[in-house]
Amino acid sequence: MCGVIGIVSRNPVNQAIYDGLTVMQHRGQDAAGIVTWSEEGLRQRKANGLVRDVFRTRHMLRLSGNVGIGHVRYPTAGGSKSAEAQPFYVNSPYGICLAHNGNLTNHDELSDLLTREDRRHLSTDSDSEVLLNVFAHELQIRANGHPTADPVFDAVQALHRRCSGGYAVVALIVGHGIVAFRDPNGIRPLVLGRREVDGGFDYMVASESVALDVLQYERMRDLKPGETVYIENNGTLHSREHRGEIRHTPCIFEYVYFARPDSILDDISVYKARLRMGEELAGKIVREFPEHDIDVVIPIPDTSRTSALQVAYHLGVKYREGFIKNRYIGRTFIMPGQAERDKSVRRKLNAIGLEFRGKNVLLVDDSIVRGTTSRQIIKLARDAGAKKVYFASAAPPVRYPNVYGIDMPAASELIANGRDFEEIAKLIGADKLIYQDLHGLIRSVRHDNSAITEFDASCFSGEYVTGEVTEAYLHDLEERRNDNAKQAREARQKGLTATGESPARKGPKPAIGM
């Protein structure tokens, strides 16, 4: 999962993009990048690290211009490589910079075609670089001179025909404007906003509406599935809806875990969705555990707080904060390597003993992925004196990998894969385990927008909405996403760097989500 932002303004955009990336830092803590353009030329800064660490005063001063895009990245199957920090750049035609959130499921085929037929060189394993080169190739065919709206829209339309998977993209065409588009399934989110300035409008696109709020942009709407928006440097806004088949299936895991609760995605409040998840979960607990002896409900901070509040309210038991979180530790299920995740959980949370001692505690989390965090948190609760520890998940069992931009682990590393609830409860050390039902989760999310009738819930159901995901693809994904494979890639990367060799790719490789 990543975060993208693009702004066309009447004023310098460097600080605005920085601020927007900061409020979307939860979407990626591995790397950050900003590209801006002015009459003086293109300016870029990107590197591994948090936004606050990547950009110093000297970098911000160089990022001049009223047009720019930015990106935050999280560790993917490709590991933490500065070569894959975004935005990416290609010099033909015009010069194009691109930032991407999502994953292409036909990365292999596209890489081969780009190299062999389109005569374009790829220097990284990133599918974002593939997207950039597909767009650049299609635009070069169609645009002569100034890239007006029609050839830009036609180029994106051709890209949709060639690319499969989930993607939300912002691209800067040097000297001309910003292009933003969303995949025809609308899997990955992208929001459009504007702000009135001096009788005209500044425009902004971002992965989440919270970035618009912080920068005081009015949220206009979400981009529709397959829609393209082109904002010229002079502030002229053009848009075109997708001219092919669309099937609106936004990623449901955005509402469960990734998005900030104060965001609105596809006209659905993330906060309200999580409240309803708590209501649904409370109903499930009452049905499965009618004679419960729960003394207190405690959330696993931070994402599950909203749901846990509703669980406590509907069960009629106390809600308490039992864990204090170190906010300088990243999200654990996306950290590379089991050893690092194990250490991180202990560094991240500390129990308040008086809230656990001698009590039967219900811990509520947003989801259970590997089970690493759940197991260690339950041990923390017992060490703090809990008499019994029950565990509830606001999401259903995660049994399958996500292929559309969330680097969920290999299926064999998912604790719910091939196991029933009793086995999972035993593995994590819970006295009882309750999961949300999938239909209850879907009811919770779509309540505010009945126009959306289905979601990408593939990590729960194993049903992949784009249709081309095969057993062979998933097997290959398994081979590349397991921890051993990731650690081997990291070791190779370090070895190449130490010997001074280039880490550039040697040929087409399978898709690596951004």
Short mmCIF file of C-alpha atoms in Angstrom, two decimals:
data_model
loop_
_atom_site.label_atom_id
_atom_site.label_comp_id
_atom_site.label_asym_id
_atom_site.label_seq_id
_atom_site.Cartn_x
_atom_site.Cartn_y
_atom_site.Cartn_z
CA MET A 1 0.00 0.00 0.00
CA CYS A 2 1.22 3.47 -0.86
CA GLY A 3 -0.01 7.05 -0.88
CA VAL A 4 0.01 9.44 -3.85
CA ILE A 5 -0.66 13.15 -4.19
CA GLY A 6 -0.64 15.69 -7.03
CA ILE A 7 -1.23 19.47 -6.95
CA VAL A 8 -1.58 22.19 -9.60
CA SER A 9 -1.59 25.57 -7.88
CA ARG A 10 -1.05 29.30 -8.30
CA ASN A 11 1.51 29.13 -5.50
CA PRO A 12 4.54 26.95 -4.69
CA VAL A 13 3.44 23.38 -3.91
CA ASN A 14 6.48 21.96 -2.09
CA GLN A 15 5.19 22.54 1.45
CA ALA A 16 1.65 21.48 0.55
CA ILE A 17 2.84 18.17 -0.92
CA TYR A 18 5.07 17.61 2.11
CA ASP A 19 2.13 18.20 4.47
CA GLY A 20 -0.14 15.96 2.40
CA LEU A 21 2.40 13.13 2.46
CA THR A 22 2.84 13.54 6.22
CA VAL A 23 -0.86 12.93 6.90
CA MET A 24 -0.72 9.89 4.60
CA GLN A 25 2.44 8.51 6.26
CA HIS A 26 0.36 5.58 7.55
CA ARG A 27 0.16 4.34 3.95
CA GLY A 28 3.91 3.81 3.68
CA GLN A 29 6.94 4.28 5.90
CA ASP A 30 9.66 2.85 3.66
CA ALA A 31 10.37 5.72 1.27
CA ALA A 32 9.09 9.12 0.20
CA GLY A 33 9.50 11.33 -2.85
CA ILE A 34 8.44 14.68 -4.32
CA VAL A 35 8.86 16.03 -7.85
CA THR A 36 8.02 19.64 -8.77
CA TRP A 37 8.19 21.64 -11.99
CA SER A 38 8.70 25.32 -12.75
CA GLU A 39 10.07 27.31 -15.70
CA GLU A 40 13.50 26.64 -14.18
CA GLY A 41 13.02 22.92 -14.76
CA LEU A 42 12.25 19.71 -12.92
CA ARG A 43 13.22 19.26 -9.27
CA GLN A 44 13.21 15.93 -7.41
CA ARG A 45 13.99 14.52 -3.99
CA LYS A 46 13.33 10.91 -2.98
CA ALA A 47 14.94 8.45 -0.60
CA ASN A 48 14.24 5.69 1.90
CA GLY A 49 12.77 6.85 5.19
CA LEU A 50 9.86 8.74 6.70
CA VAL A 51 8.73 12.02 5.14
CA ARG A 52 10.24 14.06 7.96
CA ASP A 53 13.63 12.35 7.46
CA VAL A 54 13.77 12.41 3.66
CA PHE A 55 13.10 16.14 3.27
CA ARG A 56 15.38 18.69 4.92
CA THR A 57 15.26 22.46 4.51
CA ARG A 58 17.85 22.38 1.72
CA HIS A 59 15.72 19.86 -0.23
CA MET A 60 12.52 21.85 0.24
CA LEU A 61 14.15 25.04 -0.98
CA ARG A 62 15.19 23.32 -4.20
CA LEU A 63 11.69 21.91 -4.83
CA SER A 64 10.45 25.04 -6.58
CA GLY A 65 7.35 25.27 -8.74
CA ASN A 66 3.56 25.43 -8.66
CA VAL A 67 3.02 21.90 -10.01
CA GLY A 68 4.13 18.67 -8.35
CA ILE A 69 3.45 15.11 -7.28
CA GLY A 70 4.48 13.06 -4.25
CA HIS A 71 4.55 9.50 -2.98
CA VAL A 72 4.99 7.46 0.21
CA ARG A 73 5.96 3.81 -0.16
CA TYR A 74 5.86 0.84 2.14
CA PRO A 75 8.09 -2.28 2.03
CA THR A 76 6.91 -4.68 -0.65
CA ALA A 77 7.91 -8.05 -1.99
CA GLY A 78 10.82 -6.21 -3.56
CA GLY A 79 12.29 -5.18 -0.24
CA SER A 80 13.43 -1.75 0.94
CA LYS A 81 15.45 -0.41 -1.99
CA SER A 82 16.06 3.28 -2.55
CA ALA A 83 16.11 2.54 -6.31
CA GLU A 84 12.36 1.85 -6.03
CA ALA A 85 11.48 5.08 -4.23
CA GLN A 86 8.99 7.08 -6.29
CA PRO A 87 8.15 9.11 -8.36
CA PHE A 88 9.83 7.48 -11.36
CA TYR A 89 10.95 9.48 -14.41
CA VAL A 90 11.25 8.82 -18.12
CA ASN A 91 12.43 11.48 -20.58
CA SER A 92 10.32 10.60 -23.62
CA PRO A 93 7.93 12.05 -24.57
CA TYR A 94 8.17 15.47 -22.91
CA GLY A 95 9.53 14.01 -19.67
CA ILE A 96 7.04 12.22 -17.43
CA CYS A 97 7.18 11.52 -13.68
CA LEU A 98 4.79 8.98 -12.18
CA ALA A 99 3.73 7.80 -8.71
CA HIS A 100 1.55 4.75 -8.22
CA ASN A 101 -0.46 2.95 -5.55
CA GLY A 102 -1.41 -0.63 -6.40
CA ASN A 103 -0.10 -3.67 -8.21
CA LEU A 104 -0.15 -4.96 -11.78
CA THR A 105 -1.01 -8.64 -12.04
CA ASN A 106 0.32 -8.94 -15.62
CA HIS A 107 3.71 -7.39 -14.83
CA ASP A 108 5.68 -10.23 -16.47
CA GLU A 109 3.93 -9.96 -19.80
CA LEU A 110 4.13 -6.16 -19.86
CA SER A 111 7.82 -6.13 -18.93
CA ASP A 112 8.59 -8.47 -21.79
CA LEU A 113 6.55 -6.48 -24.32
CA LEU A 114 8.03 -3.16 -23.24
CA THR A 115 11.55 -4.47 -23.61
CA ARG A 116 11.10 -6.53 -26.75
CA GLU A 117 8.53 -4.57 -28.80
CA ASP A 118 8.31 -1.04 -27.37
CA ARG A 119 12.12 -0.84 -27.03
CA ARG A 120 11.96 0.59 -23.53
CA HIS A 121 14.53 -0.19 -20.84
CA LEU A 122 13.42 -1.07 -17.31
CA SER A 123 15.94 -0.51 -14.53
CA THR A 124 14.01 -1.75 -11.45
CA ASP A 125 11.66 -4.56 -10.40
CA SER A 126 8.85 -2.08 -9.80
CA ASP A 127 5.57 -2.37 -11.65
CA SER A 128 5.26 1.41 -11.23
CA GLU A 129 8.11 1.77 -13.71
CA VAL A 130 6.20 -0.54 -16.04
CA LEU A 131 3.08 1.63 -15.73
CA LEU A 132 5.14 4.75 -16.46
CA ASN A 133 6.62 3.26 -19.60
CA VAL A 134 3.29 1.93 -20.87
CA PHE A 135 1.75 5.38 -20.43
CA ALA A 136 4.75 7.13 -22.02
CA HIS A 137 4.72 4.75 -25.00
CA GLU A 138 1.00 5.17 -25.62
CA LEU A 139 1.21 8.97 -25.28
CA GLN A 140 4.17 9.15 -27.66
CA ILE A 141 2.11 7.36 -30.32
CA ARG A 142 -0.82 9.77 -29.95
CA ALA A 143 0.56 13.21 -29.09
CA ASN A 144 2.19 15.55 -31.58
CA GLY A 145 3.53 18.73 -30.03
CA HIS A 146 1.42 19.99 -27.12
CA PRO A 147 -0.27 17.07 -25.29
CA THR A 148 -3.89 18.21 -25.29
CA ALA A 149 -6.56 16.40 -23.28
CA ASP A 150 -7.73 14.00 -26.01
CA PRO A 151 -4.39 12.27 -26.69
CA VAL A 152 -3.76 12.06 -22.92
CA PHE A 153 -7.15 10.42 -22.38
CA ASP A 154 -6.61 8.08 -25.34
CA ALA A 155 -3.21 7.06 -23.96
CA VAL A 156 -4.74 6.16 -20.58
CA GLN A 157 -7.53 4.29 -22.33
CA ALA A 158 -4.89 2.22 -24.14
CA LEU A 159 -3.08 1.69 -20.83
CA HIS A 160 -6.28 0.28 -19.31
CA ARG A 161 -6.48 -2.21 -22.17
CA ARG A 162 -2.90 -3.36 -21.56
CA CYS A 163 -2.69 -3.31 -17.74
CA SER A 164 -4.45 -5.61 -15.29
CA GLY A 165 -4.70 -5.28 -11.53
CA GLY A 166 -5.37 -2.41 -9.13
CA TYR A 167 -3.78 1.01 -9.57
CA ALA A 168 -4.27 4.67 -8.72
CA VAL A 169 -1.80 6.91 -10.54
CA VAL A 170 -0.65 10.53 -10.60
CA ALA A 171 1.74 11.59 -13.36
CA LEU A 172 3.42 14.91 -14.12
CA ILE A 173 3.95 15.72 -17.80
CA VAL A 174 6.84 18.17 -17.70
CA GLY A 175 5.78 21.64 -18.78
CA HIS A 176 2.15 20.72 -19.35
CA GLY A 177 0.25 19.41 -16.32
CA ILE A 178 -0.78 16.50 -14.11
CA VAL A 179 -2.67 13.36 -15.12
CA ALA A 180 -4.50 11.18 -12.58
CA PHE A 181 -6.38 7.96 -13.21
CA ARG A 182 -7.82 4.94 -11.47
CA ASP A 183 -8.12 1.30 -12.57
CA PRO A 184 -11.44 0.21 -14.18
CA ASN A 185 -12.42 -1.67 -11.00
CA GLY A 186 -11.71 1.30 -8.73
CA ILE A 187 -9.79 -1.02 -6.41
CA ARG A 188 -7.33 1.58 -5.19
CA PRO A 189 -8.73 4.94 -4.00
CA LEU A 190 -8.15 8.38 -5.55
CA VAL A 191 -9.92 11.61 -4.52
CA LEU A 192 -10.18 14.95 -6.34
CA GLY A 193 -10.39 18.33 -4.59
CA ARG A 194 -10.12 22.04 -5.29
CA ARG A 195 -9.48 25.31 -3.47
CA GLU A 196 -10.54 28.76 -4.65
CA VAL A 197 -7.62 31.17 -4.98
CA ASP A 198 -7.71 34.67 -6.54
CA GLY A 199 -10.87 33.99 -8.51
CA GLY A 200 -9.64 30.64 -9.85
CA PHE A 201 -9.02 27.16 -8.50
CA ASP A 202 -6.08 25.12 -7.32
CA TYR A 203 -6.62 21.37 -7.85
CA MET A 204 -5.40 18.37 -5.94
CA VAL A 205 -5.67 14.59 -6.16
CA ALA A 206 -4.73 12.26 -3.31
CA SER A 207 -5.15 8.70 -2.07
CA GLU A 208 -7.27 9.84 0.88
CA SER A 209 -9.58 12.76 1.53
CA VAL A 210 -7.80 13.54 4.81
CA ALA A 211 -4.96 15.06 2.76
CA LEU A 212 -7.48 17.44 1.16
CA ASP A 213 -8.90 18.36 4.58
CA VAL A 214 -5.52 19.23 6.06
CA LEU A 215 -4.65 21.46 3.10
CA GLN A 216 -8.12 23.05 3.14
CA TYR A 217 -9.18 21.75 -0.24
CA GLU A 218 -12.85 21.10 -0.88
CA ARG A 219 -13.48 17.42 -1.58
CA MET A 220 -15.16 17.36 -4.98
CA ARG A 221 -15.51 13.61 -5.54
CA ASP A 222 -13.73 10.31 -5.91
CA LEU A 223 -12.47 9.50 -9.36
CA LYS A 224 -14.76 6.93 -10.93
CA PRO A 225 -13.41 3.51 -11.92
CA GLY A 226 -11.26 3.95 -15.02
CA GLU A 227 -11.72 7.75 -15.03
CA THR A 228 -8.90 10.08 -16.05
CA VAL A 229 -8.40 13.67 -14.91
CA TYR A 230 -5.97 16.03 -16.68
CA ILE A 231 -5.12 19.32 -14.97
CA GLU A 232 -3.11 21.70 -17.14
CA ASN A 233 -0.48 23.93 -15.58
CA ASN A 234 -2.79 26.94 -16.09
CA GLY A 235 -5.42 25.30 -13.87
CA THR A 236 -7.76 24.03 -16.61
CA LEU A 237 -9.42 20.78 -15.51
CA HIS A 238 -10.41 18.07 -18.01
CA SER A 239 -11.92 14.67 -17.22
CA ARG A 240 -13.11 11.64 -19.14
CA GLU A 241 -14.86 8.53 -17.89
CA HIS A 242 -13.68 5.08 -18.91
CA ARG A 243 -15.03 4.00 -22.30
CA GLY A 244 -14.82 0.30 -21.58
CA GLU A 245 -16.34 -2.11 -19.10
CA ILE A 246 -16.23 -1.08 -15.45
CA ARG A 247 -16.99 -3.01 -12.28
CA HIS A 248 -16.73 -0.88 -9.16
CA THR A 249 -15.08 -3.06 -6.51
CA PRO A 250 -13.09 -0.92 -4.06
CA CYS A 251 -10.70 -2.68 -1.69
CA ILE A 252 -12.54 -3.45 1.55
CA PHE A 253 -9.28 -3.69 3.52
CA GLU A 254 -8.91 0.10 3.16
CA TYR A 255 -11.86 0.45 5.54
CA VAL A 256 -10.71 -2.32 7.87
CA TYR A 257 -7.11 -1.22 8.39
CA PHE A 258 -5.28 1.04 5.98
CA ALA A 259 -7.22 4.28 5.62
CA ARG A 260 -7.35 6.90 8.33
CA PRO A 261 -10.71 6.99 10.15
CA ASP A 262 -11.22 10.66 9.21
CA SER A 263 -11.07 9.85 5.49
CA ILE A 264 -14.01 9.43 3.13
CA LEU A 265 -13.41 6.96 0.31
CA ASP A 266 -15.97 6.36 -2.45
CA ASP A 267 -18.47 8.44 -0.44
CA ILE A 268 -18.09 6.10 2.54
CA SER A 269 -16.89 7.38 5.90
CA VAL A 270 -14.12 5.11 7.18
CA TYR A 271 -15.02 6.07 10.76
CA LYS A 272 -18.70 5.20 10.34
CA ALA A 273 -17.78 1.92 8.63
CA ARG A 274 -15.64 0.95 11.62
CA LEU A 275 -18.41 1.87 14.03
CA ARG A 276 -20.74 -0.48 12.18
CA MET A 277 -18.05 -3.18 12.16
CA GLY A 278 -18.16 -2.97 15.96
CA GLU A 279 -21.94 -3.30 15.98
CA GLU A 280 -21.81 -6.34 13.70
CA LEU A 281 -19.02 -7.89 15.77
CA ALA A 282 -20.95 -7.37 19.01
CA GLY A 283 -23.91 -9.20 17.46
CA LYS A 284 -21.65 -12.09 16.50
CA ILE A 285 -20.23 -12.27 20.05
CA VAL A 286 -23.74 -12.34 21.57
CA ARG A 287 -24.76 -15.17 19.22
CA GLU A 288 -21.63 -17.26 19.80
CA PHE A 289 -20.99 -16.40 23.45
CA PRO A 290 -24.40 -15.53 24.99
CA GLU A 291 -23.36 -16.31 28.58
CA HIS A 292 -20.10 -14.40 28.34
CA ASP A 293 -18.18 -13.36 31.44
CA ILE A 294 -16.32 -10.45 29.85
CA ASP A 295 -15.35 -7.77 32.39
CA VAL A 296 -13.76 -5.27 30.05
CA VAL A 297 -13.23 -4.57 26.32
CA ILE A 298 -9.76 -3.34 25.38
CA PRO A 299 -8.74 -2.30 21.84
CA ILE A 300 -5.43 -3.04 20.16
CA PRO A 301 -4.38 0.51 19.26
CA ASP A 302 -4.96 2.30 17.05
CA THR A 303 -7.12 1.09 14.16
CA SER A 304 -9.51 -1.05 16.23
CA ARG A 305 -10.52 1.64 18.74
CA THR A 306 -13.65 2.70 16.87
CA SER A 307 -14.95 -0.85 16.52
CA ALA A 308 -14.04 -1.77 20.11
CA LEU A 309 -16.05 1.18 21.47
CA GLN A 310 -19.17 -0.13 19.77
CA VAL A 311 -18.51 -3.69 20.90
CA ALA A 312 -18.31 -2.55 24.54
CA TYR A 313 -21.42 -0.39 24.20
CA HIS A 314 -23.56 -3.14 22.69
CA LEU A 315 -22.29 -5.78 25.14
CA GLY A 316 -22.92 -3.46 28.06
CA VAL A 317 -19.42 -3.85 29.52
CA LYS A 318 -16.64 -1.40 30.34
CA TYR A 319 -14.35 -0.02 27.64
CA ARG A 320 -10.80 0.69 28.74
CA GLU A 321 -7.47 1.61 27.18
CA GLY A 322 -5.14 -1.17 28.27
CA PHE A 323 -2.16 -0.66 25.98
CA ILE A 324 0.08 2.34 25.47
CA LYS A 325 1.54 2.55 21.99
CA ASN A 326 4.95 3.80 20.95
CA ARG A 327 3.99 5.82 17.87
CA TYR A 328 7.48 5.72 16.40
CA ILE A 329 7.22 2.06 15.42
CA GLY A 330 5.80 1.21 11.98
CA ARG A 331 2.94 -1.11 11.12
CA THR A 332 4.09 -4.62 11.98
CA PHE A 333 2.44 -6.97 9.50
CA ILE A 334 4.16 -5.18 6.60
CA MET A 335 7.62 -5.21 8.20
CA PRO A 336 10.19 -7.35 6.39
CA GLY A 337 11.18 -10.47 8.31
CA GLN A 338 9.55 -12.35 11.17
CA ALA A 339 12.34 -11.53 13.63
CA GLU A 340 11.88 -7.81 13.01
CA ARG A 341 8.12 -8.10 13.45
CA ASP A 342 8.55 -10.02 16.73
CA LYS A 343 10.87 -7.36 18.16
CA SER A 344 8.64 -4.56 16.91
CA VAL A 345 5.51 -5.78 18.70
CA ARG A 346 7.28 -5.74 22.06
CA ARG A 347 8.73 -2.30 21.39
CA LYS A 348 5.40 -0.95 20.17
CA LEU A 349 3.00 -1.81 23.00
CA ASN A 350 3.11 -1.80 26.78
CA ALA A 351 0.27 -3.00 29.02
CA ILE A 352 -1.34 -1.01 31.85
CA GLY A 353 -1.43 -3.69 34.54
CA LEU A 354 -4.34 -2.35 36.57
CA GLU A 355 -6.70 -2.73 33.58
CA PHE A 356 -5.88 -6.46 33.26
CA ARG A 357 -5.19 -7.76 36.75
CA GLY A 358 -7.74 -10.39 37.77
CA LYS A 359 -10.12 -9.60 34.87
CA ASN A 360 -11.64 -11.50 31.97
CA VAL A 361 -10.57 -9.35 29.04
CA LEU A 362 -11.91 -9.12 25.50
CA LEU A 363 -9.22 -7.78 23.17
CA VAL A 364 -10.51 -6.32 19.89
CA ASP A 365 -8.31 -5.94 16.82
CA ASP A 366 -9.11 -4.83 13.27
CA SER A 367 -7.82 -8.09 11.74
CA ILE A 368 -5.46 -11.01 12.23
CA VAL A 369 -2.92 -11.56 9.46
CA ARG A 370 0.12 -13.62 10.49
CA GLY A 371 -0.97 -13.84 14.11
CA THR A 372 2.41 -12.52 15.30
CA THR A 373 0.95 -9.40 16.88
CA SER A 374 -2.09 -11.20 18.29
CA ARG A 375 -0.02 -13.91 19.97
CA GLN A 376 2.36 -11.45 21.61
CA ILE A 377 -0.41 -9.09 22.72
CA ILE A 378 -2.30 -11.94 24.36
CA LYS A 379 0.90 -12.86 26.19
CA LEU A 380 1.27 -9.22 27.27
CA ALA A 381 -2.27 -9.32 28.67
CA ARG A 382 -1.61 -12.52 30.61
CA ASP A 383 1.71 -11.20 31.92
CA ALA A 384 -0.20 -8.11 33.11
CA GLY A 385 -2.47 -10.34 35.20
CA ALA A 386 -5.51 -11.09 33.03
CA LYS A 387 -7.51 -14.07 34.26
CA LYS A 388 -8.93 -14.95 30.84
CA VAL A 389 -8.13 -13.43 27.46
CA TYR A 390 -10.74 -13.52 24.70
CA PHE A 391 -9.91 -12.15 21.24
CA ALA A 392 -12.22 -10.68 18.58
CA SER A 393 -11.40 -9.58 15.03
CA ALA A 394 -13.46 -6.87 13.31
CA ALA A 395 -12.60 -8.57 9.99
CA PRO A 396 -13.09 -12.16 8.81
CA PRO A 397 -10.17 -14.64 8.68
CA VAL A 398 -7.45 -13.53 6.24
CA ARG A 399 -6.87 -16.77 4.32
CA TYR A 400 -5.57 -15.61 0.92
CA PRO A 401 -2.88 -13.20 -0.37
CA ASN A 402 -3.84 -9.79 -1.72
CA VAL A 403 -2.61 -9.20 -5.28
CA TYR A 404 -3.80 -5.63 -5.86
CA GLY A 405 -1.29 -3.59 -3.91
CA ILE A 406 -1.31 -4.80 -0.31
CA ASP A 407 1.78 -6.88 0.31
CA MET A 408 0.06 -9.47 2.45
CA PRO A 409 2.33 -12.42 3.16
CA ALA A 410 2.50 -15.74 1.39
CA ALA A 411 -0.60 -17.87 1.99
CA SER A 412 1.42 -20.33 4.06
CA GLU A 413 2.33 -17.49 6.47
CA LEU A 414 -1.30 -16.44 7.02
CA ILE A 415 -2.39 -17.94 10.31
CA ALA A 416 -5.97 -18.58 9.11
CA ASN A 417 -4.90 -20.35 5.92
CA GLY A 418 -6.01 -23.99 6.22
CA ARG A 419 -6.95 -23.73 9.91
CA ASP A 420 -10.26 -23.59 11.78
CA PHE A 421 -11.05 -21.11 14.54
CA GLU A 422 -10.13 -23.45 17.38
CA GLU A 423 -6.70 -24.13 15.91
CA ILE A 424 -6.07 -20.40 15.43
CA ALA A 425 -7.19 -19.65 19.01
CA LYS A 426 -4.77 -22.25 20.32
CA LEU A 427 -1.89 -20.87 18.24
CA ILE A 428 -2.37 -17.30 19.42
CA GLY A 429 -3.11 -18.38 23.00
CA ALA A 430 -6.69 -17.05 23.29
CA ASP A 431 -9.32 -18.61 25.56
CA LYS A 432 -11.87 -17.86 22.84
CA LEU A 433 -11.66 -16.36 19.36
CA ILE A 434 -14.48 -14.61 17.49
CA TYR A 435 -14.21 -13.42 13.87
CA GLN A 436 -16.48 -11.04 12.00
CA ASP A 437 -18.52 -12.62 9.19
CA LEU A 438 -17.73 -11.48 5.65
CA HIS A 439 -21.32 -10.54 4.92
CA GLY A 440 -21.36 -8.55 8.17
CA LEU A 441 -18.21 -6.70 7.13
CA ILE A 442 -19.66 -5.88 3.72
CA ARG A 443 -22.89 -4.65 5.33
CA SER A 444 -20.84 -2.44 7.63
CA VAL A 445 -18.90 -0.78 4.82
CA ARG A 446 -21.51 -0.31 2.09
CA HIS A 447 -24.16 1.18 4.39
CA ASP A 448 -23.44 4.76 3.29
CA ASN A 449 -23.22 4.03 -0.43
CA SER A 450 -25.71 1.50 -1.70
CA ALA A 451 -24.47 2.18 -5.25
CA ILE A 452 -21.46 0.01 -4.42
CA THR A 453 -22.76 -3.54 -4.40
CA GLU A 454 -19.47 -5.44 -4.17
CA PHE A 455 -15.92 -5.03 -2.93
CA ASP A 456 -12.57 -6.58 -3.52
CA ALA A 457 -12.52 -8.90 -0.50
CA SER A 458 -10.13 -11.40 -2.04
CA CYS A 459 -7.94 -11.78 1.05
CA PHE A 460 -11.02 -13.11 2.86
CA SER A 461 -12.86 -14.93 0.07
CA GLY A 462 -10.15 -15.97 -2.42
CA GLU A 463 -12.26 -14.45 -5.23
CA TYR A 464 -10.15 -12.04 -7.33
CA VAL A 465 -12.29 -9.42 -9.02
CA THR A 466 -10.13 -8.89 -12.12
CA GLY A 467 -10.49 -12.57 -13.06
CA GLU A 468 -7.02 -13.25 -14.49
CA VAL A 469 -5.43 -14.38 -11.22
CA THR A 470 -4.53 -18.07 -11.68
CA GLU A 471 -3.24 -20.80 -9.37
CA ALA A 472 0.10 -20.54 -11.16
CA TYR A 473 0.27 -16.80 -10.44
CA LEU A 474 -0.58 -17.37 -6.77
CA HIS A 475 2.03 -20.13 -6.53
CA ASP A 476 4.66 -17.79 -7.95
CA LEU A 477 3.52 -15.10 -5.54
CA GLU A 478 3.92 -17.58 -2.68
CA GLU A 479 7.51 -18.28 -3.74
CA ARG A 480 8.40 -14.59 -3.76
CA ARG A 481 6.44 -13.29 -0.77
CA ASN A 482 7.55 -15.73 1.90
CA ASP A 483 9.99 -14.37 4.44
CA ASN A 484 12.89 -16.57 3.32
CA ALA A 485 12.65 -15.26 -0.24
CA LYS A 486 12.48 -11.66 0.95
CA GLN A 487 15.51 -12.10 3.19
CA ALA A 488 17.46 -13.70 0.33
CA ARG A 489 16.63 -10.74 -1.93
CA GLU A 490 17.71 -8.29 0.74
CA ALA A 491 20.99 -10.17 1.17
CA ARG A 492 21.63 -10.15 -2.59
CA GLN A 493 20.83 -6.44 -2.71
CA LYS A 494 23.29 -5.68 0.09
CA GLY A 495 25.94 -7.84 -1.60
CA LEU A 496 25.56 -6.04 -4.91
CA THR A 497 25.75 -2.67 -3.21
CA ALA A 498 28.83 -3.68 -1.23
CA THR A 499 30.67 -4.77 -4.39
CA GLY A 500 29.65 -1.65 -6.27
CA GLU A 501 27.55 -3.52 -8.83
CA SER A 502 24.29 -2.14 -10.10
CA PRO A 503 21.10 -3.55 -8.56
CA ALA A 504 19.28 -3.08 -11.86
CA ARG A 505 16.95 -5.80 -12.99
CA LYS A 506 18.31 -8.53 -15.30
CA GLY A 507 15.10 -9.36 -17.06
CA PRO A 508 11.33 -9.66 -16.55
CA LYS A 509 10.28 -10.66 -13.05
CA PRO A 510 6.88 -11.22 -11.47
CA ALA A 511 4.75 -8.35 -10.22
CA ILE A 512 5.91 -6.46 -7.16
CA GLY A 513 3.18 -4.36 -5.52
CA MET A 514 3.72 -0.76 -4.58
#
